[in-house]
N, CA, C and O atoms as a CHARMM CRD file, in Angstrom:
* protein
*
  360
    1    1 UNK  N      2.33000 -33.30300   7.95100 PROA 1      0.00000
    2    1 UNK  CA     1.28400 -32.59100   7.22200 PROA 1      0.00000
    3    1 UNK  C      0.79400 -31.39200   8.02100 PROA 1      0.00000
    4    1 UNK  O      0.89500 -30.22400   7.64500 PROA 1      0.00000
    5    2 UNK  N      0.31400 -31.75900   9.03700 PROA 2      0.00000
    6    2 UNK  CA    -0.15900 -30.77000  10.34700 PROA 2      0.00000
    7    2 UNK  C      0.83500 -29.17400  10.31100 PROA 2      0.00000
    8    2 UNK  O      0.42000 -28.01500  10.29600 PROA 2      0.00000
    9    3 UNK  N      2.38600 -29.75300  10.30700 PROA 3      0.00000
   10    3 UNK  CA     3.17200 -28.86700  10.23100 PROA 3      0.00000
   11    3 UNK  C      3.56400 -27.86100   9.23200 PROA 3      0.00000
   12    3 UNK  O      4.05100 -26.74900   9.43500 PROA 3      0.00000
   13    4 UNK  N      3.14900 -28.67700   7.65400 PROA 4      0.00000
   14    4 UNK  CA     2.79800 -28.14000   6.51800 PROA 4      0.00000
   15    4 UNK  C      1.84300 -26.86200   6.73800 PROA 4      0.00000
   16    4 UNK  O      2.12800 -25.66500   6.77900 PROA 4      0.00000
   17    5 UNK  N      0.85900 -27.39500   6.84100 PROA 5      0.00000
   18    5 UNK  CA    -0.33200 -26.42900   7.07200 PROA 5      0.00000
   19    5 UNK  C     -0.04700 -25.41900   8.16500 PROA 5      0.00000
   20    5 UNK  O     -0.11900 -24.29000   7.67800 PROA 5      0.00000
   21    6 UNK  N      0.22000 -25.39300   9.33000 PROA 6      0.00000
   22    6 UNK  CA     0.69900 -24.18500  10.29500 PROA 6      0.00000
   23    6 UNK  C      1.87800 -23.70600   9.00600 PROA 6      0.00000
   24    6 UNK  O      1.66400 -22.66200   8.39000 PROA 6      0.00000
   25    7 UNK  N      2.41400 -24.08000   8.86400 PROA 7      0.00000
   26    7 UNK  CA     3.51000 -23.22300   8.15100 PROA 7      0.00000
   27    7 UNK  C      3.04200 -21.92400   7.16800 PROA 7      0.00000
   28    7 UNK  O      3.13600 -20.71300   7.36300 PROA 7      0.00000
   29    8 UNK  N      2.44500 -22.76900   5.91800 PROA 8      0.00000
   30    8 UNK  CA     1.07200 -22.00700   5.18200 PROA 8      0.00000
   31    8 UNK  C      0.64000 -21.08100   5.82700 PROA 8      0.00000
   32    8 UNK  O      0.97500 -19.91900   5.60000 PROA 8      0.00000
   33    9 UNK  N     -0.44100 -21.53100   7.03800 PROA 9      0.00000
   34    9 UNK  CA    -1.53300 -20.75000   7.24800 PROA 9      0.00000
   35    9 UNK  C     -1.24600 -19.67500   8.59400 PROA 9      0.00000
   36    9 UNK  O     -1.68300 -18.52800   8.69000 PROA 9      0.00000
   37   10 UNK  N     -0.35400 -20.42600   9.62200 PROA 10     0.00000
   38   10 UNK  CA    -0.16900 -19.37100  10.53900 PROA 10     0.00000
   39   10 UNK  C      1.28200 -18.95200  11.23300 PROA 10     0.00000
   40   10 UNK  O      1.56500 -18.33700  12.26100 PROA 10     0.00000
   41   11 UNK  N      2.03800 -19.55400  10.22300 PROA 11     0.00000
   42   11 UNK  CA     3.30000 -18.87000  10.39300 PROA 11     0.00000
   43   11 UNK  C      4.36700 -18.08300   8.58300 PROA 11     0.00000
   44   11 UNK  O      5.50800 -17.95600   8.13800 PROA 11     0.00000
   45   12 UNK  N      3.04300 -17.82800   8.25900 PROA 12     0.00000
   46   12 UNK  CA     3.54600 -17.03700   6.93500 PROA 12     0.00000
   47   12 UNK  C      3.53700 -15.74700   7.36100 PROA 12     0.00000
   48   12 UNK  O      2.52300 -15.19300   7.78600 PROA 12     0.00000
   49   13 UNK  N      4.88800 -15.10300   7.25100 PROA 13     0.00000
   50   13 UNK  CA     4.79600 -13.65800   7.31700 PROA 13     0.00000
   51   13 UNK  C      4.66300 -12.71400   6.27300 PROA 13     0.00000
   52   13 UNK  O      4.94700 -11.52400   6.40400 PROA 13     0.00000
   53   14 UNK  N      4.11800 -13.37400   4.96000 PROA 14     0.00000
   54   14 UNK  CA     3.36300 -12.76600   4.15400 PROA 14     0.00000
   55   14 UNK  C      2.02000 -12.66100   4.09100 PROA 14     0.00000
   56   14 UNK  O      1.45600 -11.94800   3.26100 PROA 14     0.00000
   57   15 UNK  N      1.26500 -13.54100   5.18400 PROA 15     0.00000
   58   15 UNK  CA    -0.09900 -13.51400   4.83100 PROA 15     0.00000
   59   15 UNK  C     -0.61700 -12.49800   4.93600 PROA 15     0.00000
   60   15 UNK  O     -1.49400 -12.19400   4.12700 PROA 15     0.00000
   61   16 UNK  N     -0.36200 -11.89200   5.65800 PROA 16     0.00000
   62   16 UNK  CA    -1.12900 -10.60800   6.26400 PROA 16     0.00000
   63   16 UNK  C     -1.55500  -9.49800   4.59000 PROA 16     0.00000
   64   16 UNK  O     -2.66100  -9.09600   4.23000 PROA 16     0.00000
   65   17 UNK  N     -0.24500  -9.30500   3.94200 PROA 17     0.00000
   66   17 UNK  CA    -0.51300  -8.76100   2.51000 PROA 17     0.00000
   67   17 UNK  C     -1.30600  -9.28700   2.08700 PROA 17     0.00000
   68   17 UNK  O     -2.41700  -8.81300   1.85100 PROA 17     0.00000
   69   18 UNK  N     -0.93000 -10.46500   1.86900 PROA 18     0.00000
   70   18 UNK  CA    -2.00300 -11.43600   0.81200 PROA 18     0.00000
   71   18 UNK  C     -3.54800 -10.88400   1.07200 PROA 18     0.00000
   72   18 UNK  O     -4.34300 -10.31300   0.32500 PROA 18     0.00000
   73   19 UNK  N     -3.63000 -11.32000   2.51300 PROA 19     0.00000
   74   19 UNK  CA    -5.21300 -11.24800   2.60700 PROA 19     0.00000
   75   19 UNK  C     -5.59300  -9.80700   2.86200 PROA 19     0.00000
   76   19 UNK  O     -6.73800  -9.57700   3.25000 PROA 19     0.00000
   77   20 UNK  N     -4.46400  -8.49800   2.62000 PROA 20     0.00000
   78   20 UNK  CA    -5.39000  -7.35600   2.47100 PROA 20     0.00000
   79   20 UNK  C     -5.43700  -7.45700   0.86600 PROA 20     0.00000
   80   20 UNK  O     -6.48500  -7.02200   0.38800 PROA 20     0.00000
   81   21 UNK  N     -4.57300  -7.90900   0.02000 PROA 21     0.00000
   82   21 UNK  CA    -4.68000  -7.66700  -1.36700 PROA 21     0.00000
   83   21 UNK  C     -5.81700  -8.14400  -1.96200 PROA 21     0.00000
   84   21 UNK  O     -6.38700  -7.72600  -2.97000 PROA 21     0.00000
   85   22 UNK  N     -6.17800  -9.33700  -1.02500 PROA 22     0.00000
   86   22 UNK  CA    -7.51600  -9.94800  -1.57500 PROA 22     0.00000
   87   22 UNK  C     -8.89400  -9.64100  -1.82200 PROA 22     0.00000
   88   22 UNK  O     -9.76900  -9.86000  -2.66000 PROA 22     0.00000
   89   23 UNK  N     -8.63500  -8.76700  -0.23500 PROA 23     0.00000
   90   23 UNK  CA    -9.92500  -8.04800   0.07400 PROA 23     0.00000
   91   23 UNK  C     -9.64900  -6.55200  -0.28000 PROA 23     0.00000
   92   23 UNK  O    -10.65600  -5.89200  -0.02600 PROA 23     0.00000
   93   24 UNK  N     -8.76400  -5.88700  -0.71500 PROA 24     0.00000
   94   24 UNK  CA    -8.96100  -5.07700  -1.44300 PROA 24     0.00000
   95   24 UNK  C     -9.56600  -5.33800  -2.96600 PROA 24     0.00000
   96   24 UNK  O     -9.64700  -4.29500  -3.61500 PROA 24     0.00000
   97   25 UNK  N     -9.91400  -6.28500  -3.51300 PROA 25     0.00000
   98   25 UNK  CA   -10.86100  -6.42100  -4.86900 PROA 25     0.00000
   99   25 UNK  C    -11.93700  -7.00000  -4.72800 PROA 25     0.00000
  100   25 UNK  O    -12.63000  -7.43300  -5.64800 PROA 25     0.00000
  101   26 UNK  N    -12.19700  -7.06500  -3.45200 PROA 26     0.00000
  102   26 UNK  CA   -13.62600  -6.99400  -2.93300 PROA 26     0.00000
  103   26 UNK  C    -14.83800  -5.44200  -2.89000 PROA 26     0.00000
  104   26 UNK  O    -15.05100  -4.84400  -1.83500 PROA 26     0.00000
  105   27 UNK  N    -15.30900  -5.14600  -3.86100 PROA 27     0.00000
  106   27 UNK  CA   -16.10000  -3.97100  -3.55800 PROA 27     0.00000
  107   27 UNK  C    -17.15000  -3.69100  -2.42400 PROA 27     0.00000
  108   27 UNK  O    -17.54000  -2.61300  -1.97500 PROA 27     0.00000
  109   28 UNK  N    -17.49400  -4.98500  -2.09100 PROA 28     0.00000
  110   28 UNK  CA   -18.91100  -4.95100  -0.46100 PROA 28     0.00000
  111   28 UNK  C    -17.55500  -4.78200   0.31400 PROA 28     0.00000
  112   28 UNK  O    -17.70000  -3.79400   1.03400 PROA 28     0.00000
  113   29 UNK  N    -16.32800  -5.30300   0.47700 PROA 29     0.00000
  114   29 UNK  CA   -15.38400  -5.55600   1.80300 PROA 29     0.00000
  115   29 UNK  C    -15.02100  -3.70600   1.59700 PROA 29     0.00000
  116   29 UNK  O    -15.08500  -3.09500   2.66300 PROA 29     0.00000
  117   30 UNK  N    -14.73900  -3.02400   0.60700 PROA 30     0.00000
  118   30 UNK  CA   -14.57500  -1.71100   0.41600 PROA 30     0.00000
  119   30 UNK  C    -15.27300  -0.82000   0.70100 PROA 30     0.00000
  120   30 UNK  O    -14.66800   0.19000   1.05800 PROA 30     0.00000
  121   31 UNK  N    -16.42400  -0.76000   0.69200 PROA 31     0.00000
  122   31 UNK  CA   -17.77100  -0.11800   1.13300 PROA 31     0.00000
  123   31 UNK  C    -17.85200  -0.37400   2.15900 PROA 31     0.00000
  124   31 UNK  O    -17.75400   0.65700   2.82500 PROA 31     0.00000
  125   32 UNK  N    -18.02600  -1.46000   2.92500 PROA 32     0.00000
  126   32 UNK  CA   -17.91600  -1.58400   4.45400 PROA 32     0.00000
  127   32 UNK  C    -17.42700  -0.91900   5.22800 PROA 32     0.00000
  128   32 UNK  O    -17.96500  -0.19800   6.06800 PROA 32     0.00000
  129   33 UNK  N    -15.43500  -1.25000   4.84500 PROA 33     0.00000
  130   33 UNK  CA   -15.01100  -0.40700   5.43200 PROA 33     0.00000
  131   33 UNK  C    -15.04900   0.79000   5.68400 PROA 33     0.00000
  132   33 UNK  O    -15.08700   1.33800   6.78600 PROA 33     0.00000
  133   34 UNK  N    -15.03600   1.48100   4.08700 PROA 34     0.00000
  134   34 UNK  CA   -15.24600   3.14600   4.25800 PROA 34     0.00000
  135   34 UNK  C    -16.33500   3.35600   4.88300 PROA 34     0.00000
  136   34 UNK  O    -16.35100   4.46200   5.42400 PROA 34     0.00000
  137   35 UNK  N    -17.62600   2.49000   5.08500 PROA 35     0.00000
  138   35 UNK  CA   -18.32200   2.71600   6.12400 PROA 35     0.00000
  139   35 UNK  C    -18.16800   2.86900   7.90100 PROA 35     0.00000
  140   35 UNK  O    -18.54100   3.69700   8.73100 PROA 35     0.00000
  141   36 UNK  N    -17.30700   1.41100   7.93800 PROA 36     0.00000
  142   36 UNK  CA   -17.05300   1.74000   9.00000 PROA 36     0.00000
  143   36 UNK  C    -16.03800   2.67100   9.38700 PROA 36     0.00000
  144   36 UNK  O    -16.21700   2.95300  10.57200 PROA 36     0.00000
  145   37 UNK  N    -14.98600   3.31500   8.87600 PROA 37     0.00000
  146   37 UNK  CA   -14.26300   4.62700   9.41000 PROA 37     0.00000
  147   37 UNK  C    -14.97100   5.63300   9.12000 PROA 37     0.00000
  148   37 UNK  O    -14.51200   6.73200   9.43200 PROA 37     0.00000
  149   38 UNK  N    -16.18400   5.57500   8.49700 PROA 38     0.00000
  150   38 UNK  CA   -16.75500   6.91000   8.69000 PROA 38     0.00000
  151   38 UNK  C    -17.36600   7.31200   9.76900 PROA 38     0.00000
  152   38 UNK  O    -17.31000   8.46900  10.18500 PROA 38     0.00000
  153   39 UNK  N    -18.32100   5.91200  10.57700 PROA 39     0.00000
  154   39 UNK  CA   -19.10400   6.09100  11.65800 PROA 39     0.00000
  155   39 UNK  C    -17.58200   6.16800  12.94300 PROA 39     0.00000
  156   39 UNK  O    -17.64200   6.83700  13.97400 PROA 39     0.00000
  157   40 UNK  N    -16.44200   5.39200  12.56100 PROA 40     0.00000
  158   40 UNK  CA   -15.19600   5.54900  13.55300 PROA 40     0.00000
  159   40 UNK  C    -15.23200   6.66600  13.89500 PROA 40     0.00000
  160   40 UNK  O    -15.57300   6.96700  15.03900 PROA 40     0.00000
  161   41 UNK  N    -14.79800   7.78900  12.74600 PROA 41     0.00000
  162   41 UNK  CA   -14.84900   8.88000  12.69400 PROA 41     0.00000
  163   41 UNK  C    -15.47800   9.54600  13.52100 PROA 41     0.00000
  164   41 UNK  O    -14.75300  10.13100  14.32600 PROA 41     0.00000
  165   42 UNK  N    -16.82900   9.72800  13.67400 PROA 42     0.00000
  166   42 UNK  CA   -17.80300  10.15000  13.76600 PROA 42     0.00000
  167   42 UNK  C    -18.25200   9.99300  15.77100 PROA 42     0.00000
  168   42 UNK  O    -19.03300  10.69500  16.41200 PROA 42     0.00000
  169   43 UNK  N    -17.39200   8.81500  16.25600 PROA 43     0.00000
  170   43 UNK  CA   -17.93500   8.35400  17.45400 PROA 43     0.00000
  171   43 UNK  C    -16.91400   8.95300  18.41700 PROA 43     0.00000
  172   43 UNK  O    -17.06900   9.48400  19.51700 PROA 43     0.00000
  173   44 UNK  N    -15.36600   8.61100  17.37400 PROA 44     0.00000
  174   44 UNK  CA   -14.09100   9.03500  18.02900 PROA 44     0.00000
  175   44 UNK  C    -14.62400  10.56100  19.05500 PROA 44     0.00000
  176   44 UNK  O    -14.86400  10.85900  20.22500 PROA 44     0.00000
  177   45 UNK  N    -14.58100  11.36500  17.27200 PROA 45     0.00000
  178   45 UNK  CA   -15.65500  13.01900  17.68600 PROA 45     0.00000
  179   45 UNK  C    -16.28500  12.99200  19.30600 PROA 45     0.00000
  180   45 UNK  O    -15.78700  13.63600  20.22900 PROA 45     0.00000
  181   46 UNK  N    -17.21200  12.30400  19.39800 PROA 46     0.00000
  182   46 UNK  CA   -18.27800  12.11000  20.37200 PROA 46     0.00000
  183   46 UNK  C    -17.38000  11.77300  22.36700 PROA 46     0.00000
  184   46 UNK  O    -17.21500  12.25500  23.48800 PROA 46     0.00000
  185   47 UNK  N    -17.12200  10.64100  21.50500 PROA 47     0.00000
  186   47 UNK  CA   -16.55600   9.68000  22.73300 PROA 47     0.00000
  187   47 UNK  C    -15.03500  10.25200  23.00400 PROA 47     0.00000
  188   47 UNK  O    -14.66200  10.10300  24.16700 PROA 47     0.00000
  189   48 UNK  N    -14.08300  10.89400  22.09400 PROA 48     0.00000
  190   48 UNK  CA   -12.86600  11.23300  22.40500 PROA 48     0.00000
  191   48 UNK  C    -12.14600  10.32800  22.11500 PROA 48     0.00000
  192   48 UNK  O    -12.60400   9.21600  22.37900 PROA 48     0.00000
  193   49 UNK  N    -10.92900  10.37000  21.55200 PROA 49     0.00000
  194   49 UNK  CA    -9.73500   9.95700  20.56000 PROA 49     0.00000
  195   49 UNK  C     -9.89500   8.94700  21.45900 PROA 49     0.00000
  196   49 UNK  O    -10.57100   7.96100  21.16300 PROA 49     0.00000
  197   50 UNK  N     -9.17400   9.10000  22.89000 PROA 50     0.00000
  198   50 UNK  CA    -8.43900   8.05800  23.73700 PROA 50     0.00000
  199   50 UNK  C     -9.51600   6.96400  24.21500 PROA 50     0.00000
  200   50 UNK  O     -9.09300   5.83500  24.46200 PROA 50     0.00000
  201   51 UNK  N    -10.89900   7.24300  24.35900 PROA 51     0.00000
  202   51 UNK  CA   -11.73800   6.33100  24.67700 PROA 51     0.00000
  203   51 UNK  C    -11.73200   5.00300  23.42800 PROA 51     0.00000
  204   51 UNK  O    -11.36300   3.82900  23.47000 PROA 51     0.00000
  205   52 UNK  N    -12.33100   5.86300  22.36200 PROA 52     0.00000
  206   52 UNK  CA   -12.42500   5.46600  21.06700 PROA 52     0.00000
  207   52 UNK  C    -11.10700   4.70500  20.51000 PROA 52     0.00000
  208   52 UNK  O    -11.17900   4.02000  19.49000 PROA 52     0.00000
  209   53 UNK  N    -10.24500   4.81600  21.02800 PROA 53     0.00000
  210   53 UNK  CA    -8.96500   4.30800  20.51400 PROA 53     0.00000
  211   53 UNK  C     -8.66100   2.83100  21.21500 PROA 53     0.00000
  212   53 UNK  O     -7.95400   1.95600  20.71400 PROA 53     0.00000
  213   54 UNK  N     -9.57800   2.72800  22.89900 PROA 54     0.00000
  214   54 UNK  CA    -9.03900   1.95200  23.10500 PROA 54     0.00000
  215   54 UNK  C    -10.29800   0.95300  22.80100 PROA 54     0.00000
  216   54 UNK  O    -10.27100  -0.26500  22.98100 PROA 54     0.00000
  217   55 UNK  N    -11.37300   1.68600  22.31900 PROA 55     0.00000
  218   55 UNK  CA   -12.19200   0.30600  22.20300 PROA 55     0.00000
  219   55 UNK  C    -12.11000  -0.48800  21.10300 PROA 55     0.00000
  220   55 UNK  O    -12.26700  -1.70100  20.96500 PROA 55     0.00000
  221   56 UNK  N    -11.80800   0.48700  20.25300 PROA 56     0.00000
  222   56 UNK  CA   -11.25700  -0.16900  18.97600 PROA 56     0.00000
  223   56 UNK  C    -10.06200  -1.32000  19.07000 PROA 56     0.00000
  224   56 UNK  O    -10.19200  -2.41500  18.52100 PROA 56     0.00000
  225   57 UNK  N     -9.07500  -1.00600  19.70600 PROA 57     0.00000
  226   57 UNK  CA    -8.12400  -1.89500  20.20600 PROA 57     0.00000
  227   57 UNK  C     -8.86300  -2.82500  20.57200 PROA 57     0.00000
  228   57 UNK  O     -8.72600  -3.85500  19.91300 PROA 57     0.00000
  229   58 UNK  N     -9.74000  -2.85700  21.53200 PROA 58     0.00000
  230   58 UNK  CA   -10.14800  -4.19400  22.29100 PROA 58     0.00000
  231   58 UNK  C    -11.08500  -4.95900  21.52900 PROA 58     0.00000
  232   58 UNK  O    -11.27500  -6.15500  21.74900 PROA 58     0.00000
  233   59 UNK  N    -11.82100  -4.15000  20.42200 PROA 59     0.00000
  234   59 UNK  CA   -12.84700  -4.58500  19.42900 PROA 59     0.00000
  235   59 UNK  C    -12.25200  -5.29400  18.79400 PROA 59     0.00000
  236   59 UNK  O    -12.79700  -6.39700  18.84200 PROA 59     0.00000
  237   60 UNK  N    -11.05000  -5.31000  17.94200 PROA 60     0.00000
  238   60 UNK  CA   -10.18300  -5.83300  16.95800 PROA 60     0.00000
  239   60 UNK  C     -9.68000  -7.04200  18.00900 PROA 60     0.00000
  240   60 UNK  O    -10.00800  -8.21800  17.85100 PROA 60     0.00000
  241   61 UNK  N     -9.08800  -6.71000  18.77400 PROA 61     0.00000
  242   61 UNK  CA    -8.24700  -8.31500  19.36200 PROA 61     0.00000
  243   61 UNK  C     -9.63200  -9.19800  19.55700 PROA 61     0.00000
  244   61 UNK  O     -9.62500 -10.42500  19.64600 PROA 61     0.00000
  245   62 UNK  N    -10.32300  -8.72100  19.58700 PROA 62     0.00000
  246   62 UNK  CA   -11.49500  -9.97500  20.15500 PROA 62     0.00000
  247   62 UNK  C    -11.90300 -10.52100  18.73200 PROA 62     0.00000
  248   62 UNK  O    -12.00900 -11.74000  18.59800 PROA 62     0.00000
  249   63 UNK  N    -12.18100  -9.51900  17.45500 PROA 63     0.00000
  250   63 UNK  CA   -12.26400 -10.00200  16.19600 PROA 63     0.00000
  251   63 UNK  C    -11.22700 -11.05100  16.19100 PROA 63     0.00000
  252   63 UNK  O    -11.62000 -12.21700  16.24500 PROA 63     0.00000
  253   64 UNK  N    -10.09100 -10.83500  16.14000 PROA 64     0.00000
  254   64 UNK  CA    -8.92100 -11.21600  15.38200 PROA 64     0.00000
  255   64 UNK  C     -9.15200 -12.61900  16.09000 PROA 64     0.00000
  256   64 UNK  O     -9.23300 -13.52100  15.25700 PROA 64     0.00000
  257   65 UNK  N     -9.29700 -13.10300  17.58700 PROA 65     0.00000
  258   65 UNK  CA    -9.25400 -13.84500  18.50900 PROA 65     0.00000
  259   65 UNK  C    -10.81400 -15.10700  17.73000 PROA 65     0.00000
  260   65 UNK  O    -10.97800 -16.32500  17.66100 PROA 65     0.00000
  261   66 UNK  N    -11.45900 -14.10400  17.39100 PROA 66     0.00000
  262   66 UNK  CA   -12.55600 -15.08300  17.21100 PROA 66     0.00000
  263   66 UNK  C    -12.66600 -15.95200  16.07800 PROA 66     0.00000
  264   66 UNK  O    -13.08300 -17.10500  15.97600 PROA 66     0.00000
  265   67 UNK  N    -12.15400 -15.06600  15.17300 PROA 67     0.00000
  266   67 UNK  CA   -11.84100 -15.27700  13.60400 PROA 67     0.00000
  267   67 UNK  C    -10.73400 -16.38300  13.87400 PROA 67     0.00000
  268   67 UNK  O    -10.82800 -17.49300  13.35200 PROA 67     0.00000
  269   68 UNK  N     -9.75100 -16.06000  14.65300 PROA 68     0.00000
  270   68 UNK  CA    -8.99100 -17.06600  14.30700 PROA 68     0.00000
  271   68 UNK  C     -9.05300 -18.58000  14.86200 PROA 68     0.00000
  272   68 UNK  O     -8.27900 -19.44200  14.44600 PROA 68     0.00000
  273   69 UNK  N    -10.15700 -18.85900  15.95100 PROA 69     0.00000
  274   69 UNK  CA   -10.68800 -19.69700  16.57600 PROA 69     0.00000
  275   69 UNK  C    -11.49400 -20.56000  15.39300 PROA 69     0.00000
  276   69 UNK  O    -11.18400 -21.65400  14.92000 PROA 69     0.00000
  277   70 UNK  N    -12.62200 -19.71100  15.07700 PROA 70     0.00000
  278   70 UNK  CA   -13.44400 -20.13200  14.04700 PROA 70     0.00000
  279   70 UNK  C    -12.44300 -20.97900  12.95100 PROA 70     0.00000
  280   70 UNK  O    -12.58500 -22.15700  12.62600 PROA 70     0.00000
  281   71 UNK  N    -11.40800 -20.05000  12.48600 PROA 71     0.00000
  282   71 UNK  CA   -10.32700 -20.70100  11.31400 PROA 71     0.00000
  283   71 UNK  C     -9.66600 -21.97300  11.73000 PROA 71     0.00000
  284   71 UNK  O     -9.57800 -22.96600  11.00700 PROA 71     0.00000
  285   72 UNK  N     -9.20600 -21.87200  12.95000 PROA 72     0.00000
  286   72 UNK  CA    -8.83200 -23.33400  13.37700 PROA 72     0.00000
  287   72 UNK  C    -10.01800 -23.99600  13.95100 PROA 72     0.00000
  288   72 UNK  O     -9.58400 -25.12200  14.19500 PROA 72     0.00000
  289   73 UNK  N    -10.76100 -23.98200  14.16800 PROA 73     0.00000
  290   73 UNK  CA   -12.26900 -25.12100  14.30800 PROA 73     0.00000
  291   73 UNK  C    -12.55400 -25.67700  13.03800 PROA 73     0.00000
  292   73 UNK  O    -12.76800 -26.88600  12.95000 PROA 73     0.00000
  293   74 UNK  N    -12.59400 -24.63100  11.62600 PROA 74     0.00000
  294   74 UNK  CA   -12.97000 -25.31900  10.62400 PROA 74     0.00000
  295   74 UNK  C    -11.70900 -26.15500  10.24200 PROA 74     0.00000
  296   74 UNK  O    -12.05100 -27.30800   9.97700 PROA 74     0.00000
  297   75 UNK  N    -10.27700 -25.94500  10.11900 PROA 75     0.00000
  298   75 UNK  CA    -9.78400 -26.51200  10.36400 PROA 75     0.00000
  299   75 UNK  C     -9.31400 -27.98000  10.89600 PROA 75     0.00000
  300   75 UNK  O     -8.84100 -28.81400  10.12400 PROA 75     0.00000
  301   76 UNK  N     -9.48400 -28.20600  12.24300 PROA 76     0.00000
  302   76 UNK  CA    -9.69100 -29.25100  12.79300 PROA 76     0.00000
  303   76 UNK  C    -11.14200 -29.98900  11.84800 PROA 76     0.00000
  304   76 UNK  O    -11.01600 -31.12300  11.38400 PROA 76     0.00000
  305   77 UNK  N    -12.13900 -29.39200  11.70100 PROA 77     0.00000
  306   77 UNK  CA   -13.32600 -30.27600  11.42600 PROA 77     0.00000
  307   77 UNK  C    -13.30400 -30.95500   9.86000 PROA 77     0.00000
  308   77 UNK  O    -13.91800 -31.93200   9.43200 PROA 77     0.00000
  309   78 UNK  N    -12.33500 -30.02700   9.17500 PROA 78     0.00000
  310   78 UNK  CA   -11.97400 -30.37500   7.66100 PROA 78     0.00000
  311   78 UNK  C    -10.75200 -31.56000   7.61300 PROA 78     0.00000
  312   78 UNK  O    -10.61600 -32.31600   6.65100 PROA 78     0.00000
  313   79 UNK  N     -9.96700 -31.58500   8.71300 PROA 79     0.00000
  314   79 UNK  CA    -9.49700 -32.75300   8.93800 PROA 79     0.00000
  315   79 UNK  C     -9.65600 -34.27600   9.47600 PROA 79     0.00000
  316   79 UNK  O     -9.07500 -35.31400   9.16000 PROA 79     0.00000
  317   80 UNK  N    -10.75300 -33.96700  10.48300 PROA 80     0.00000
  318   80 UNK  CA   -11.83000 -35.06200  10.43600 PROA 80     0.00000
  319   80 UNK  C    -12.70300 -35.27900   9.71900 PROA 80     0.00000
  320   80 UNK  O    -13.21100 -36.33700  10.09000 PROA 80     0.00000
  321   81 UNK  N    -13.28600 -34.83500   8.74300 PROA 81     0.00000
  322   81 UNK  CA   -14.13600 -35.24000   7.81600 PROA 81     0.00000
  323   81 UNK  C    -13.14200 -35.93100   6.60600 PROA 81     0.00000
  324   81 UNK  O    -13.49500 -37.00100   6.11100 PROA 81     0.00000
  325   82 UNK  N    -11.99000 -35.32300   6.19500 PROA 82     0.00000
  326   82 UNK  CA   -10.70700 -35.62900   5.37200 PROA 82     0.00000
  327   82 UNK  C    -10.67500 -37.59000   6.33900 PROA 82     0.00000
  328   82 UNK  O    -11.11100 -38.59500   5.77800 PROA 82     0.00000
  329   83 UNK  N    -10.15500 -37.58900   7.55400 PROA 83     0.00000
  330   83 UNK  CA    -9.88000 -38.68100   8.12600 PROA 83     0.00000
  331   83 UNK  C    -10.62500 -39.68900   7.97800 PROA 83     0.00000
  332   83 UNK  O    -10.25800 -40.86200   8.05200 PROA 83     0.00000
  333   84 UNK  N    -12.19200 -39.12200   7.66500 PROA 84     0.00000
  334   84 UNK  CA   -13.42100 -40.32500   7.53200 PROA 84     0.00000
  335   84 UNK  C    -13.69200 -40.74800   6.46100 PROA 84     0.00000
  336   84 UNK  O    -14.45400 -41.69800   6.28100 PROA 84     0.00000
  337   85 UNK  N    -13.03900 -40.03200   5.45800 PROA 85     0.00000
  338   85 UNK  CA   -13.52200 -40.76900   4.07900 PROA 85     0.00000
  339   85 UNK  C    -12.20400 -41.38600   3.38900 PROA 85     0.00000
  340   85 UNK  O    -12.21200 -41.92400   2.28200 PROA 85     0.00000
  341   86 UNK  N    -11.28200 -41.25800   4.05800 PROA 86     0.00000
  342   86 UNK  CA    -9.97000 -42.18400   3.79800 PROA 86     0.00000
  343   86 UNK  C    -10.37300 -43.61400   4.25100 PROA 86     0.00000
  344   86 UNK  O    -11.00200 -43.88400   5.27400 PROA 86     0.00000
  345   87 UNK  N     -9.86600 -44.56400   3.23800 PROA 87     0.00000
  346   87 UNK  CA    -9.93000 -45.99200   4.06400 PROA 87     0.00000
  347   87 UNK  C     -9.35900 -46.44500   5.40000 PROA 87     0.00000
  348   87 UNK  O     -8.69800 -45.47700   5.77600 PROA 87     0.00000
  349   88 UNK  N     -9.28500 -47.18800   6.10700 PROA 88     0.00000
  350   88 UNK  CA    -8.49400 -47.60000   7.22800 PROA 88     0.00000
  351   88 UNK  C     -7.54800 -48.71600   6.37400 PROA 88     0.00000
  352   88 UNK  O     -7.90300 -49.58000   5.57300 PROA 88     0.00000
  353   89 UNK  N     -6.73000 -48.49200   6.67300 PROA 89     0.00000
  354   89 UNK  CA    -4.79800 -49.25400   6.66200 PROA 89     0.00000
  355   89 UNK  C     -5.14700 -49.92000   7.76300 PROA 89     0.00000
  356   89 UNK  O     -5.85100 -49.44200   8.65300 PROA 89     0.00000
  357   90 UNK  N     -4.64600 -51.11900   7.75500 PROA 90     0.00000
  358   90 UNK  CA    -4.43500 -52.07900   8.73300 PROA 90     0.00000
  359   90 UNK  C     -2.77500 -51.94500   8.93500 PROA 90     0.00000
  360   90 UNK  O     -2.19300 -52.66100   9.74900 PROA 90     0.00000
């Protein structure tokens, strides 16, 4: 089952589409963004391409890192709660 689910969730090399297609019919996730590349925009200007480029880099891996922590915590915790309301088999 375990292996099921990694398969699905973190070894699909379609997900990545999926979940921009999703959140592209999101209108707050659309607005956001164009918010946030506007202020990107705007700091790059300030701070310089190469500064700005790399914080962004380091901003995103730490997103991506956290998000995906969080996803496998709920994870794990949706499988113990799943485990507790199953009967016990002798």
């Amino acid at each position: 089952m375990n292996d099921k689910l990694k398969m699905i969730f973190l070894d699909n090399p379609d997900i990545t589409e999926q979940i921009e297609e999703f959140c592209a019919q999101d209108p707050a996730f659309l607005k956001t963004e164009q918010e946030f590349y506007g202020t990107a925009h705007k700091i790059a200007e300030v701070a310089g391409f190469e500064l700005y480029s790399r914080f962004e880099r380091c901003f995103r891996n730490y997103l991506a890192c956290s998000n995906d922590l969080y996803y496998l915590f709920g994870l794990g915790l949706r499988q113990e709660i799943i485990s507790a309301l199953q009967p016990k088999v002798s």
